Short mmCIF file of C-alpha atoms in Angstrom, two decimals:
data_model
loop_
_atom_site.label_atom_id
_atom_site.label_comp_id
_atom_site.label_asym_id
_atom_site.label_seq_id
_atom_site.Cartn_x
_atom_site.Cartn_y
_atom_site.Cartn_z
CA MET L 1 30.78 3.02 28.99
CA ALA L 2 32.41 0.89 31.61
CA ALA L 3 32.21 2.37 35.09
CA SER L 4 31.55 5.90 33.85
CA ALA L 5 32.34 8.37 36.59
CA GLN L 6 31.11 11.86 37.34
CA THR L 7 32.58 14.38 39.74
CA ARG L 8 29.63 15.83 41.62
CA TYR L 9 29.58 19.03 43.65
CA TYR L 10 26.80 19.40 46.20
CA HIS L 11 24.68 22.46 46.84
CA GLY L 12 21.59 23.48 48.72
CA SER L 13 20.35 22.62 52.15
CA SER L 14 20.27 18.85 51.79
CA ALA L 15 22.67 16.52 50.01
CA SER L 16 19.86 14.04 49.52
CA GLY L 17 17.57 16.75 48.26
CA SER L 18 20.14 18.32 45.98
CA PRO L 19 22.32 15.43 44.91
CA GLY L 20 24.98 17.53 43.35
CA SER L 21 25.75 18.47 39.80
CA ASP L 22 28.26 16.82 37.50
CA VAL L 23 31.19 19.12 36.86
CA THR L 24 33.13 16.78 34.58
CA GLY L 25 35.00 18.92 32.10
CA LEU L 26 34.05 22.16 33.84
CA THR L 27 35.92 24.68 35.92
CA VAL L 28 34.46 25.04 39.41
CA ARG L 29 34.55 28.57 40.80
CA HIS L 30 35.08 29.06 44.52
CA LYS L 31 33.25 32.14 45.81
CA GLN L 32 31.17 33.49 48.66
CA PHE L 33 28.06 31.84 47.29
CA ASP L 34 26.73 28.29 46.96
CA THR L 35 27.17 27.69 43.23
CA ASP L 36 29.99 26.53 40.97
CA THR L 37 29.15 28.84 38.08
CA GLN L 38 31.91 30.94 36.56
CA ASP L 39 30.26 34.29 37.21
CA THR L 40 30.90 37.41 39.28
CA VAL L 41 28.50 36.56 42.10
CA GLY L 42 30.05 36.44 45.57
CA PRO L 43 33.64 37.40 44.80
CA ILE L 44 36.23 36.88 47.53
CA ALA L 45 37.75 40.27 48.26
CA LEU L 46 41.48 40.78 48.63
CA PRO L 47 42.07 41.42 52.35
CA VAL L 48 44.27 44.21 53.67
CA SER L 49 45.84 41.62 55.95
CA GLY L 50 45.32 37.96 56.72
CA ILE L 51 42.97 35.89 54.62
CA ASN L 52 39.43 36.07 53.24
CA PHE L 53 37.61 32.80 52.71
CA GLY L 54 34.99 31.65 50.27
CA TRP L 55 32.29 29.14 51.15
CA ARG L 56 33.06 25.44 51.44
CA LYS L 57 32.39 23.04 48.59
CA SER L 58 31.57 19.35 48.93
CA SER L 59 32.33 16.80 46.23
CA LYS L 60 32.06 13.07 45.58
CA VAL L 61 32.60 10.72 42.67
CA ASN L 62 29.44 9.15 41.28
CA TRP L 63 29.50 6.11 38.98
CA THR L 64 26.62 6.09 36.53
CA THR L 65 27.44 2.64 35.21
CA SER L 66 28.78 -0.31 37.14
CA PRO L 67 32.38 -1.51 36.97
CA ALA L 68 32.92 -5.03 35.65
CA GLY L 69 34.53 -5.80 39.03
CA SER L 70 34.94 -3.15 41.67
CA ILE L 71 36.19 0.35 42.48
CA THR L 72 38.78 0.54 45.26
CA ASN L 73 41.35 2.87 46.81
CA LEU L 74 39.74 6.22 46.08
CA ARG L 75 42.15 9.12 46.49
CA TRP L 76 42.18 12.87 45.91
CA PHE L 77 45.08 15.23 45.23
CA LEU L 78 46.13 18.49 43.65
CA GLY L 79 47.44 18.10 40.13
CA THR L 80 48.71 21.66 40.03
CA ASN L 81 49.15 24.17 42.83
CA PRO L 82 47.03 27.30 43.38
CA PRO L 83 48.62 30.64 42.50
CA THR L 84 50.83 32.32 45.09
CA GLY L 85 48.71 34.04 47.72
CA VAL L 86 45.81 31.67 47.30
CA TYR L 87 45.09 29.23 50.12
CA PHE L 88 43.24 26.03 49.28
CA GLY L 89 42.09 23.71 52.06
CA ALA L 90 40.91 20.12 51.70
CA TRP L 91 39.65 17.52 54.15
CA LEU L 92 37.13 14.71 54.49
CA ASN L 93 33.72 14.79 56.11
CA ALA L 94 31.24 11.94 56.34
CA THR L 95 28.27 14.29 56.46
CA TYR L 96 27.23 17.17 54.25
CA THR L 97 27.04 20.78 55.35
CA VAL L 98 25.93 23.46 52.93
CA GLY L 99 28.33 26.30 52.12
CA GLN L 100 27.28 29.34 54.14
CA VAL L 101 28.17 32.88 55.23
CA GLY L 102 29.81 31.62 58.41
CA ASP L 103 32.45 29.84 56.33
CA GLN L 104 33.95 33.23 55.52
CA ASN L 105 35.43 33.35 59.04
CA GLY L 106 37.13 30.00 58.58
CA ILE L 107 35.53 26.67 59.41
CA THR L 108 35.93 25.58 63.02
CA GLY L 109 38.48 22.81 63.36
CA PHE L 110 39.61 23.05 59.75
CA THR L 111 40.47 26.55 58.57
CA ASP L 112 39.74 28.77 61.59
CA THR L 113 43.34 28.92 62.82
CA VAL L 114 46.69 28.99 61.10
CA PRO L 115 47.68 25.55 62.50
CA ASN L 116 44.39 24.10 61.22
CA GLN L 117 44.90 25.79 57.87
CA ASN L 118 48.34 24.24 57.64
CA THR L 119 47.06 20.80 58.58
CA ASN L 120 44.35 20.94 55.93
CA ASN L 121 46.34 22.72 53.24
CA ALA L 122 45.52 20.89 50.00
CA THR L 123 49.09 21.29 48.81
CA ASN L 124 49.88 18.56 51.35
CA TYR L 125 48.09 16.16 49.02
CA THR L 126 50.04 15.24 45.92
CA SER L 127 49.86 12.31 43.54
CA SER L 128 52.48 10.50 45.60
CA ALA L 129 50.94 11.50 48.94
CA PRO L 130 47.22 11.80 48.25
CA LEU L 131 44.26 12.27 50.54
CA THR L 132 42.85 8.76 51.01
CA VAL L 133 39.10 8.95 50.66
CA ASN L 134 38.52 5.20 50.97
CA ALA L 135 41.42 2.72 50.92
CA GLY L 136 39.06 -0.22 50.59
CA THR L 137 36.19 -1.08 48.29
CA VAL L 138 34.05 1.85 47.24
CA LEU L 139 31.67 0.13 44.86
CA SER L 140 31.23 -3.35 43.37
CA ASN L 141 29.40 -4.77 40.39
CA PRO L 142 26.47 -4.56 39.79
CA SER L 143 26.04 -1.39 41.85
CA THR L 144 26.12 2.18 40.63
CA GLY L 145 26.20 5.46 42.54
CA GLU L 146 28.63 6.88 45.06
CA GLY L 147 29.26 3.70 47.02
CA THR L 148 31.14 4.16 50.27
CA GLN L 149 33.02 7.44 50.44
CA SER L 150 33.17 10.66 52.40
CA PHE L 151 32.75 14.12 50.97
CA VAL L 152 35.94 15.90 49.99
CA ILE L 153 35.46 19.39 51.39
CA THR L 154 37.43 22.24 49.85
CA GLN L 155 37.65 25.91 50.73
CA LEU L 156 39.57 28.65 48.99
CA GLY L 157 41.00 31.74 50.62
CA ILE L 158 42.64 34.85 49.24
CA GLN L 159 45.62 36.07 51.24
CA SER L 160 46.76 39.66 51.43
CA SER L 161 49.92 38.59 49.63
CA TYR L 162 47.97 37.74 46.47
CA THR L 163 49.16 39.95 43.61
CA GLY L 164 47.10 38.62 40.74
CA GLY L 165 44.73 41.56 40.59
CA PRO L 166 40.93 41.53 40.32
CA GLY L 167 39.01 38.88 38.44
CA PRO L 168 39.25 35.10 38.38
CA ILE L 169 42.44 33.51 39.63
CA SER L 170 44.33 31.14 37.35
CA SER L 171 42.66 27.74 37.47
CA PHE L 172 44.39 24.76 39.00
CA GLN L 173 43.80 21.05 38.81
CA VAL L 174 42.28 18.63 41.30
CA THR L 175 42.21 14.92 40.57
CA TYR L 176 40.37 11.88 41.91
CA ARG L 177 42.28 8.63 41.42
CA TYR L 178 40.96 5.11 41.93
CA SER L 179 41.59 1.50 41.02
CA GLU L 180 39.07 -0.32 38.86
CA THR L 181 38.74 -3.98 37.91
CA MET T 1 51.25 15.55 31.17
CA ASN T 2 53.02 13.95 28.29
CA PRO T 3 52.39 16.16 25.22
CA TRP T 4 51.24 13.12 23.28
CA TYR T 5 47.92 13.30 25.16
CA SER T 6 47.06 16.58 23.47
CA THR T 7 47.31 15.09 19.97
CA ASP T 8 44.35 14.08 17.83
CA VAL T 9 45.74 10.56 17.67
CA ALA T 10 45.70 10.24 21.45
CA ALA T 11 42.18 11.64 21.65
CA ARG T 12 41.00 9.12 19.07
CA LEU T 13 42.62 6.22 20.88
CA LEU T 14 41.41 7.23 24.33
CA ASN T 15 37.89 7.87 23.09
CA ALA T 16 37.78 4.51 21.35
CA THR T 17 39.10 2.59 24.35
CA ASP T 18 37.12 4.07 27.22
CA GLY T 19 39.84 6.41 28.40
CA GLY T 20 42.55 3.82 27.77
CA ARG T 21 40.96 0.96 29.71
CA LEU T 22 40.55 -1.19 26.63
CA MET T 23 43.81 -0.44 24.82
CA PHE T 24 44.78 -3.98 25.77
CA VAL T 25 43.01 -7.29 26.17
CA TRP T 26 44.07 -9.75 28.82
CA GLU T 27 44.49 -13.49 29.09
CA ALA T 28 45.50 -15.64 32.03
CA GLU T 29 47.13 -19.06 31.95
CA LEU T 30 46.01 -21.33 34.75
CA ASN T 31 47.98 -24.14 36.38
CA ASP T 32 45.87 -26.76 34.62
CA GLY T 33 47.05 -25.48 31.23
CA SER T 34 43.79 -23.72 30.37
CA VAL T 35 43.61 -20.10 29.27
CA MET T 36 41.04 -17.57 30.46
CA ARG T 37 40.41 -14.47 28.37
CA GLN T 38 38.78 -11.08 28.84
CA PHE T 39 36.50 -11.65 25.85
CA GLU T 40 35.28 -14.81 24.17
CA ASP T 41 37.84 -16.06 21.63
CA HIS T 42 36.18 -14.70 18.50
CA THR T 43 36.02 -11.14 19.81
CA PHE T 44 39.49 -11.44 21.33
CA GLU T 45 41.07 -12.35 18.00
CA ILE T 46 39.20 -9.69 16.04
CA LEU T 47 40.32 -6.99 18.45
CA ARG T 48 43.90 -8.20 18.13
CA THR T 49 43.93 -8.13 14.34
CA ASN T 50 41.40 -5.60 13.06
CA PRO T 51 42.00 -1.93 13.96
CA ASN T 52 38.52 -1.06 12.78
CA ALA T 53 36.82 -3.44 15.17
CA ALA T 54 34.76 -1.71 17.80
CA VAL T 55 35.82 -2.44 21.35
CA PRO T 56 32.90 -3.71 23.43
CA ILE T 57 32.97 -1.18 26.23
CA ASP T 58 29.84 -2.53 27.90
CA SER T 59 31.18 -4.13 31.08
CA SER T 60 28.60 -6.90 30.82
CA LEU T 61 30.37 -8.13 27.68
CA ARG T 62 33.76 -8.64 29.29
CA ILE T 63 35.14 -10.50 32.25
CA SER T 64 36.69 -8.63 35.13
CA THR T 65 40.19 -9.61 36.23
CA ARG T 66 38.55 -10.03 39.63
CA ASP T 67 37.03 -13.26 38.27
CA ILE T 68 40.41 -14.91 37.62
CA PRO T 69 40.91 -17.76 40.15
CA ARG T 70 43.80 -16.38 42.20
CA ASP T 71 44.94 -19.79 43.42
CA LYS T 72 45.37 -21.11 39.88
CA VAL T 73 46.79 -18.34 37.69
CA VAL T 74 50.46 -18.79 36.77
CA LEU T 75 50.85 -16.23 34.00
CA PHE T 76 48.92 -13.07 33.19
CA ARG T 77 49.37 -11.21 29.94
CA ILE T 78 47.98 -8.02 28.40
CA LEU T 79 48.14 -7.65 24.62
CA PRO T 80 47.62 -4.43 22.66
CA ILE T 81 44.56 -4.44 20.44
CA ALA T 82 45.09 -3.69 16.75
CA LEU T 83 43.91 -0.10 17.11
CA THR T 84 46.46 0.48 19.87
CA GLN T 85 49.24 -0.95 17.71
CA GLU T 86 48.23 1.37 14.89
CA LEU T 87 47.85 4.59 16.91
CA ALA T 88 50.41 3.93 19.65
CA PRO T 89 53.02 1.83 17.83
CA TRP T 90 55.29 1.71 20.90
CA PHE T 91 52.89 -0.96 22.11
CA SER T 92 53.75 -3.79 19.73
CA GLN T 93 54.52 -6.40 22.37
CA SER T 94 52.55 -7.91 25.20
CA PHE T 95 53.29 -7.36 28.88
CA GLU T 96 53.53 -10.49 31.01
CA GLN T 97 53.36 -11.16 34.72
CA LYS T 98 54.41 -14.51 36.16
CA VAL T 99 52.63 -15.52 39.34
CA ASP T 100 53.43 -18.19 41.91
CA PRO T 101 49.91 -19.20 42.90
CA ILE T 102 51.17 -20.88 46.06
CA LYS T 103 52.40 -17.68 47.64
CA GLU T 104 51.32 -14.79 45.41
CA ASP T 105 48.12 -13.11 44.27
CA LEU T 106 47.84 -11.56 40.86
CA LEU T 107 47.28 -7.80 40.78
CA ALA T 108 45.61 -6.55 37.60
CA TYR T 109 43.49 -3.44 37.44
CA PHE T 110 43.04 -0.03 35.87
CA LEU T 111 44.38 3.04 37.65
CA ILE T 112 41.99 5.86 36.80
CA ASP T 113 42.72 9.58 37.06
CA LYS T 114 39.46 11.51 37.05
CA PHE T 115 40.20 15.16 36.38
CA VAL T 116 38.16 18.15 37.49
CA VAL T 117 38.49 21.23 35.26
CA GLY T 118 38.48 19.05 32.19
CA GLY T 119 41.90 17.58 32.62
CA PRO T 120 45.31 18.98 31.82
CA VAL T 121 44.81 18.61 28.08
CA GLY T 122 41.04 18.49 27.90
CA ILE T 123 40.53 14.79 28.61
CA PRO T 124 38.17 14.06 31.50
CA GLU T 125 39.90 10.88 32.64
CA LEU T 126 42.87 8.66 31.93
CA ALA T 127 43.22 4.92 32.53
CA ARG T 128 46.56 3.25 33.14
CA GLN T 129 47.12 -0.50 33.11
CA VAL T 130 48.48 -2.05 36.30
CA LEU T 131 49.78 -5.58 36.67
CA GLY T 132 51.86 -7.18 39.39
CA THR T 133 51.84 -9.47 42.37
CA LEU T 134 50.97 -9.40 46.06
CA ASP T 135 53.00 -11.59 48.41
CA ARG T 136 50.37 -13.11 50.69
CA ALA T 137 52.79 -13.69 53.57
CA THR T 138 54.37 -10.25 53.67
CA GLY T 139 51.66 -8.15 52.08
CA LYS T 140 54.34 -6.67 49.83
CA LYS T 141 53.22 -5.50 46.41
CA TRP T 142 55.14 -5.19 43.20
CA ILE T 143 53.38 -3.50 40.31
CA LYS T 144 54.10 -2.24 36.84
CA VAL T 145 52.05 0.78 35.76
CA ILE T 146 51.71 1.28 32.01
CA SER T 147 50.55 4.65 30.72
CA PRO T 148 48.91 5.09 27.31
CA SER T 149 51.85 7.31 26.31
CA GLY T 150 54.09 4.25 26.54
CA ALA T 151 55.75 5.20 29.82
CA THR T 152 56.08 2.42 32.37
CA LYS T 153 56.86 2.55 36.06
CA GLU T 154 57.78 -0.38 38.31
CA THR T 155 57.08 0.28 41.95
CA GLU T 156 56.11 -1.18 45.31
CA VAL T 157 53.94 1.81 46.21
CA GLU T 158 50.73 2.56 44.37
CA ASP T 159 50.68 6.28 45.06
CA GLN T 160 53.10 7.80 42.57
CA SER T 161 53.46 10.86 40.44
CA TYR T 162 52.87 10.13 36.79
CA GLU T 163 53.76 13.64 35.70
CA GLY T 164 55.02 13.50 32.12
CA GLU T 165 53.82 9.96 31.71
#
């Protein structure tokens, strides 16, 4: 395949030690636990008021084969919105931090206050106004791998206004977009 | 997403063309009258005429548009391969882009959507064809984005919604 890409989600204590798992074609479950598996471990409880957060997730695109030319202008956006009452935050970080219990209180500078939650609300990022991960060259022939890009960090929260009942929320779509020559 | 993407025909075409990247082949006319092609001539002609011909998806077997001499190209063209014409008959004609090599750069690339959660209709990724020009003096871009469904969009801004396309 030409420039085959994976979407990798990172887990464990070290990004270099646990280089992420390919989630292409899979649904990634946000929870209060450091896995993507669609199981009942670490559910995010519906709060009486306010918002309950899951643990952060970190993702990157990984190219397992080289492009004929180069990969540029890597972007990220929501293809469909989360259900009503579900908050979804997204931002960039150059370094990796494992998802952890402390994330449940909101992540300092990103989701710990309402203004920060609004700033980093993933619904701000649409196909016509995406989150720019790298506007320049990410990867060039003959290289493979992740090239030059930051982690896209996401965190899901359940608000007291959520009315969907217990169990998994309806899935929604996130998309990486890039130019390839 | 355009409902065409959920058809077996679309799945067959996208699978056979690396997500849509190789639905077309390209050629560039240079200002000295020579023509540069994505594949060597024999392969190029077979792909244009035989819908059963396998598309060489190995990137080492094709030339990147990045290798086109930007100061010499005057016309860039993408032509549907025979399989595309058979499975997506709305692509019967080529798409052309004239370029003034004195003041413009050719833009020609794939715009890839890489979906998490398997994609809206179960496809992991979708490649659109992009061709256009960049005005060197002003930095202004003009591009045409061609979706496998047949939808086209002409724009000066790369970040667009392609919902339904």
